[in-house]
Amino acid sequence: MVEVILSFDICHEINFNYKTDIIFHEENPPHENGMTIAAFDTKSNQTGFETYYSIGGGFITTAHELRHGNITHGSRIHAFLTSAARARCFVPGPGSHLHGIGIDMNKLFSEQTRRRAEELAISNRVQFIHNDAAGYVAEEKYDVAACVGATWIAGRFAGMVELLGQSLKPGGIMLIGEPYWRQLPATDEIAQACGVSSRADFLTLPGLVGALDGLGYDVVEMVLADQEGWDRNEVAKWLTMRRWLQANPDDDFTAEVRAELNISPKRHVTYAREYFGWGVFALIAR
């Protein structure tokens, strides 16, 4: 049966037929994973219309936001890039009005992102610096400053908040990506089994949000990884290590990579999956 009843806020119901009420368009959209929703009254007059795109990581954006950016016109982004994938996330789309600068010590990642910017014909609006981001302060103030996954270069999140704040305009948004304990390990031995030095390495989620508040910032948004998302992040490393071992049997690091692959899956499912959390927090200074 393909016809169902859709209930809206329990107070209104409409008939819905999968075969006739979903129309697939073959065109060239700004993103491949999108849906246009139109609403009509009983006389077939259109009363509402919007196109939404699922852009990954749990984020939903409208067509206008995707084409033009949902940050104000001319906004500038200052980002500490920690991987090729994260670096490419900070490359604004060809229809946006964003300008940005990124810093990364990994020359390969910087070059990959620079090539991506060239493909999108936006090299004149983004700059990628191959350098150490520790202690880096931008020459001009930015609307958005971000460090997603590398706060350790400034002594963890408190130091990174202080560092990024020096490159941020008043009222600007700071993005901090930081691990936390989903549940606090009972002993340091359990924390070490998770792959860190001690329980003191991270805070719980309430502790982290409280600490950010204590630094003089309002937490205005957050996106937290669930366990399945954490799985996807970790298991990708296992396949990468396996393929690297096959391709490099005589490399100096082969024994070290083999040891890590031997323990990593067991460590993840036994400890890290249950104890580790990770999120990105949007902050605005008070």
Coordinates of C-alpha atoms in Angstrom, one line a residue:
M1 CA 0.0 0.0 0.0
V2 CA 1.5 3.3 -1.1
E3 CA -1.1 5.8 0.2
V4 CA -0.8 6.9 3.8
I5 CA -2.1 9.7 6.1
L6 CA 0.3 12.4 7.1
S7 CA -0.5 14.0 10.5
F8 CA 0.6 17.6 11.1
D9 CA 0.9 18.6 14.7
I10 CA -1.9 16.1 15.4
C11 CA -4.5 18.7 14.4
H12 CA -4.5 18.2 10.6
E13 CA -4.2 15.2 8.3
I14 CA -3.7 14.9 4.5
N15 CA -3.6 11.9 2.2
F16 CA -0.1 11.2 0.8
N17 CA 0.7 8.9 -2.1
Y18 CA 4.4 7.9 -2.7
K19 CA 3.9 7.3 -6.4
T20 CA 2.1 10.6 -7.3
D21 CA 3.2 13.0 -4.6
I22 CA 6.9 12.7 -4.8
I23 CA 8.4 14.0 -8.1
F24 CA 12.1 13.4 -8.9
H25 CA 13.7 16.1 -10.9
E26 CA 16.8 15.4 -13.2
E27 CA 18.6 18.7 -13.1
N28 CA 21.9 20.2 -11.8
P29 CA 21.2 21.3 -8.2
P30 CA 23.7 23.0 -5.9
H31 CA 23.8 19.7 -3.9
E32 CA 22.8 16.2 -4.8
N33 CA 20.8 15.5 -1.6
G34 CA 17.8 17.9 -1.7
M35 CA 14.1 18.1 -1.4
T36 CA 11.6 20.8 -2.4
I37 CA 8.5 21.0 -0.3
A38 CA 5.4 22.9 -1.5
A39 CA 2.1 23.4 0.3
F40 CA -1.3 24.0 -1.3
D41 CA -4.7 24.9 0.1
T42 CA -7.9 23.1 -0.8
K43 CA -8.2 25.2 -4.0
S44 CA -4.7 24.1 -5.2
N45 CA -3.3 27.6 -4.5
Q46 CA 0.3 27.4 -3.4
T47 CA 0.7 28.7 0.2
G48 CA 4.3 27.7 0.9
F49 CA 7.5 26.7 -0.9
E50 CA 11.1 25.8 0.2
T51 CA 14.0 23.7 -1.0
Y52 CA 16.1 22.0 1.7
Y53 CA 19.5 20.2 1.3
S54 CA 21.0 17.6 3.7
I55 CA 24.7 18.5 3.5
G56 CA 26.1 15.9 5.9
G57 CA 26.9 15.8 9.6
G58 CA 23.3 16.3 10.5
F59 CA 23.1 19.8 8.9
I60 CA 20.1 21.0 6.9
T61 CA 20.3 24.1 4.9
T62 CA 17.9 26.0 2.5
A63 CA 18.7 26.5 -1.2
H64 CA 19.3 30.2 -0.5
E65 CA 21.7 29.5 2.4
L66 CA 23.6 27.0 0.3
R67 CA 24.0 29.3 -2.7
H68 CA 24.7 32.5 -0.7
G69 CA 25.9 31.3 2.7
N70 CA 23.9 31.8 5.9
I71 CA 26.5 34.2 7.3
T72 CA 26.2 37.8 6.4
H73 CA 27.5 39.1 3.1
G74 CA 31.2 39.6 3.1
S75 CA 31.8 37.6 6.3
R76 CA 35.3 36.3 6.8
I77 CA 36.2 32.9 8.2
H78 CA 39.4 32.2 10.1
A79 CA 39.9 28.4 10.6
F80 CA 42.6 26.2 12.0
L81 CA 42.4 23.2 9.7
T82 CA 43.2 19.7 11.1
S83 CA 42.5 17.4 8.1
A84 CA 41.8 17.5 4.4
A85 CA 38.1 16.7 4.9
R86 CA 37.7 19.5 7.5
A87 CA 39.7 21.9 5.4
R88 CA 37.4 21.4 2.5
C89 CA 34.4 22.0 4.7
F90 CA 35.6 25.5 5.1
V91 CA 35.8 26.2 1.3
P92 CA 32.8 28.4 0.5
G93 CA 30.6 27.4 -2.4
P94 CA 30.9 29.3 -5.7
G95 CA 27.7 31.3 -5.0
S96 CA 28.6 32.4 -1.5
H97 CA 30.1 35.7 -0.4
L98 CA 32.5 34.3 2.2
H99 CA 36.1 35.1 2.5
G100 CA 38.4 32.9 4.6
I101 CA 41.9 31.9 5.7
G102 CA 43.0 28.5 7.0
I103 CA 46.2 27.4 8.7
D104 CA 47.5 23.8 8.7
M105 CA 51.0 22.3 9.4
N106 CA 50.2 19.4 7.0
K107 CA 51.4 20.5 3.5
L108 CA 49.5 17.8 1.8
F109 CA 46.2 18.8 3.3
S110 CA 46.8 22.5 2.5
E111 CA 47.6 21.6 -1.1
Q112 CA 44.5 19.5 -1.5
T113 CA 42.3 22.3 -0.2
R114 CA 44.0 24.8 -2.3
R115 CA 43.3 22.7 -5.4
R116 CA 39.7 22.4 -4.4
A117 CA 39.4 26.2 -4.2
E118 CA 40.9 26.4 -7.7
E119 CA 38.3 23.9 -9.0
L120 CA 35.5 26.1 -7.6
A121 CA 37.1 29.3 -9.0
I122 CA 37.2 31.0 -5.6
S123 CA 40.9 31.1 -5.0
N124 CA 40.7 34.9 -4.8
R125 CA 38.5 34.6 -1.7
V126 CA 40.3 32.0 0.3
Q127 CA 43.8 31.6 1.5
F128 CA 45.5 28.5 3.0
I129 CA 48.7 28.9 4.9
H130 CA 51.1 26.0 5.5
N131 CA 52.2 26.9 9.0
D132 CA 51.9 26.1 12.7
A133 CA 48.6 27.5 14.0
A134 CA 49.8 27.6 17.6
G135 CA 50.0 31.2 18.6
Y136 CA 48.7 32.4 15.2
V137 CA 46.7 35.7 15.3
A138 CA 45.1 37.0 12.1
E139 CA 46.1 40.5 10.9
E140 CA 42.5 41.5 10.6
K141 CA 39.4 40.5 12.6
Y142 CA 37.0 37.9 11.3
D143 CA 33.3 37.2 11.7
V144 CA 33.9 33.5 12.4
A145 CA 36.9 31.8 13.9
A146 CA 37.1 28.0 14.2
C147 CA 39.2 25.2 15.5
V148 CA 37.6 21.8 15.0
G149 CA 39.7 19.0 16.4
A150 CA 43.0 20.6 17.3
T151 CA 42.5 22.6 20.5
W152 CA 45.5 20.7 22.0
I153 CA 47.9 23.0 20.1
A154 CA 46.9 25.8 22.5
G155 CA 46.7 23.7 25.6
R156 CA 43.1 22.4 25.0
F157 CA 39.9 24.4 24.7
A158 CA 40.6 27.2 27.2
G159 CA 43.8 28.2 25.5
M160 CA 42.2 27.9 22.1
V161 CA 39.3 30.1 23.0
E162 CA 41.7 32.8 24.2
L163 CA 43.8 32.4 21.0
L164 CA 40.8 32.5 18.5
G165 CA 39.3 35.4 20.4
Q166 CA 42.2 37.6 19.3
S167 CA 41.2 37.1 15.6
L168 CA 37.4 37.5 16.2
K169 CA 35.3 40.6 15.6
P170 CA 33.0 41.8 18.5
G171 CA 29.8 39.7 18.3
G172 CA 31.5 37.2 16.0
I173 CA 31.0 33.4 16.3
M174 CA 33.7 31.0 17.5
L175 CA 33.5 27.3 16.7
I176 CA 35.3 24.9 19.0
G177 CA 35.4 21.1 18.4
E178 CA 36.2 19.3 21.6
P179 CA 36.0 15.7 23.0
Y180 CA 34.2 15.1 26.3
W181 CA 33.4 12.1 28.6
R182 CA 30.0 10.6 27.9
Q183 CA 30.5 9.0 31.2
L184 CA 33.4 9.6 33.5
P185 CA 35.7 6.6 33.8
A186 CA 35.8 5.2 37.4
T187 CA 39.6 5.0 37.3
D188 CA 42.6 6.4 35.4
E189 CA 43.3 2.9 34.2
I190 CA 40.0 2.9 32.3
A191 CA 40.8 6.3 30.9
Q192 CA 44.1 5.0 29.7
A193 CA 42.4 2.0 28.1
C194 CA 40.4 4.5 26.1
G195 CA 43.7 5.8 24.8
V196 CA 44.3 9.0 26.9
S197 CA 46.5 9.7 29.9
S198 CA 44.0 10.2 32.7
R199 CA 40.4 11.1 33.5
A200 CA 41.6 14.7 33.8
D201 CA 42.2 14.9 30.1
F202 CA 38.6 15.7 29.3
L203 CA 35.5 17.1 31.0
T204 CA 32.0 15.7 31.0
L205 CA 29.5 17.5 28.7
P206 CA 28.0 19.5 31.6
G207 CA 31.5 20.3 32.8
L208 CA 32.6 21.4 29.3
V209 CA 29.6 23.6 28.7
G210 CA 30.1 25.1 32.2
A211 CA 33.8 25.7 31.5
L212 CA 33.0 27.5 28.2
D213 CA 30.5 29.7 30.1
G214 CA 33.1 30.4 32.7
L215 CA 35.4 31.8 30.0
G216 CA 32.9 34.5 29.3
Y217 CA 31.1 33.0 26.3
D218 CA 27.5 32.1 25.6
V219 CA 27.0 28.6 24.0
V220 CA 24.5 29.4 21.2
E221 CA 24.6 26.1 19.3
M222 CA 26.1 22.7 19.5
V223 CA 26.3 19.6 17.3
L224 CA 27.2 16.4 19.1
A225 CA 28.4 13.1 17.6
D226 CA 26.3 10.1 18.5
Q227 CA 27.8 6.6 18.9
E228 CA 27.1 5.6 15.3
G229 CA 28.8 8.8 14.0
W230 CA 31.8 8.0 16.3
D231 CA 31.9 4.5 14.9
R232 CA 32.1 5.9 11.3
N233 CA 34.9 8.2 12.3
E234 CA 36.9 5.3 13.9
V235 CA 36.3 2.4 11.6
A236 CA 37.5 4.4 8.5
K237 CA 40.9 4.4 10.2
W238 CA 41.0 0.6 10.4
L239 CA 40.4 0.2 6.7
T240 CA 43.0 2.9 5.9
M241 CA 45.6 1.2 8.1
R242 CA 44.8 -2.2 6.6
R243 CA 45.3 -0.9 3.0
W244 CA 48.4 0.9 4.0
L245 CA 49.9 -2.3 5.5
Q246 CA 49.2 -4.2 2.3
A247 CA 50.8 -1.4 0.2
N248 CA 53.8 -0.9 2.5
P249 CA 54.9 -4.2 4.0
D250 CA 58.5 -3.1 4.4
D251 CA 58.0 0.4 5.7
D252 CA 59.7 1.5 8.9
F253 CA 56.3 2.2 10.5
T254 CA 54.8 -1.1 9.5
A255 CA 55.2 -2.7 13.0
E256 CA 53.7 0.4 14.7
V257 CA 50.7 0.5 12.3
R258 CA 50.1 -3.2 12.7
A259 CA 50.1 -2.9 16.5
E260 CA 47.6 -0.1 16.3
L261 CA 45.3 -2.0 14.0
N262 CA 45.5 -5.0 16.3
I263 CA 44.3 -3.0 19.4
S264 CA 42.2 -0.2 17.9
P265 CA 38.9 -2.1 17.2
K266 CA 38.9 -3.8 20.6
R267 CA 39.7 -0.6 22.4
H268 CA 36.9 1.3 20.5
V269 CA 34.1 -1.2 21.2
T270 CA 35.2 -2.0 24.8
Y271 CA 36.0 1.5 26.0
A272 CA 36.1 4.5 23.7
R273 CA 32.7 3.9 22.2
E274 CA 31.0 4.0 25.7
Y275 CA 33.1 6.8 27.2
F276 CA 34.1 9.2 24.5
G277 CA 31.8 12.0 23.1
W278 CA 32.7 14.8 20.7
G279 CA 31.0 18.0 19.7
V280 CA 31.3 21.3 18.0
F281 CA 30.2 24.3 20.1
A282 CA 29.3 27.7 18.7
L283 CA 30.2 30.5 21.1
I284 CA 29.6 34.3 21.3
A285 CA 31.5 36.4 23.8
R286 CA 29.4 38.2 26.4

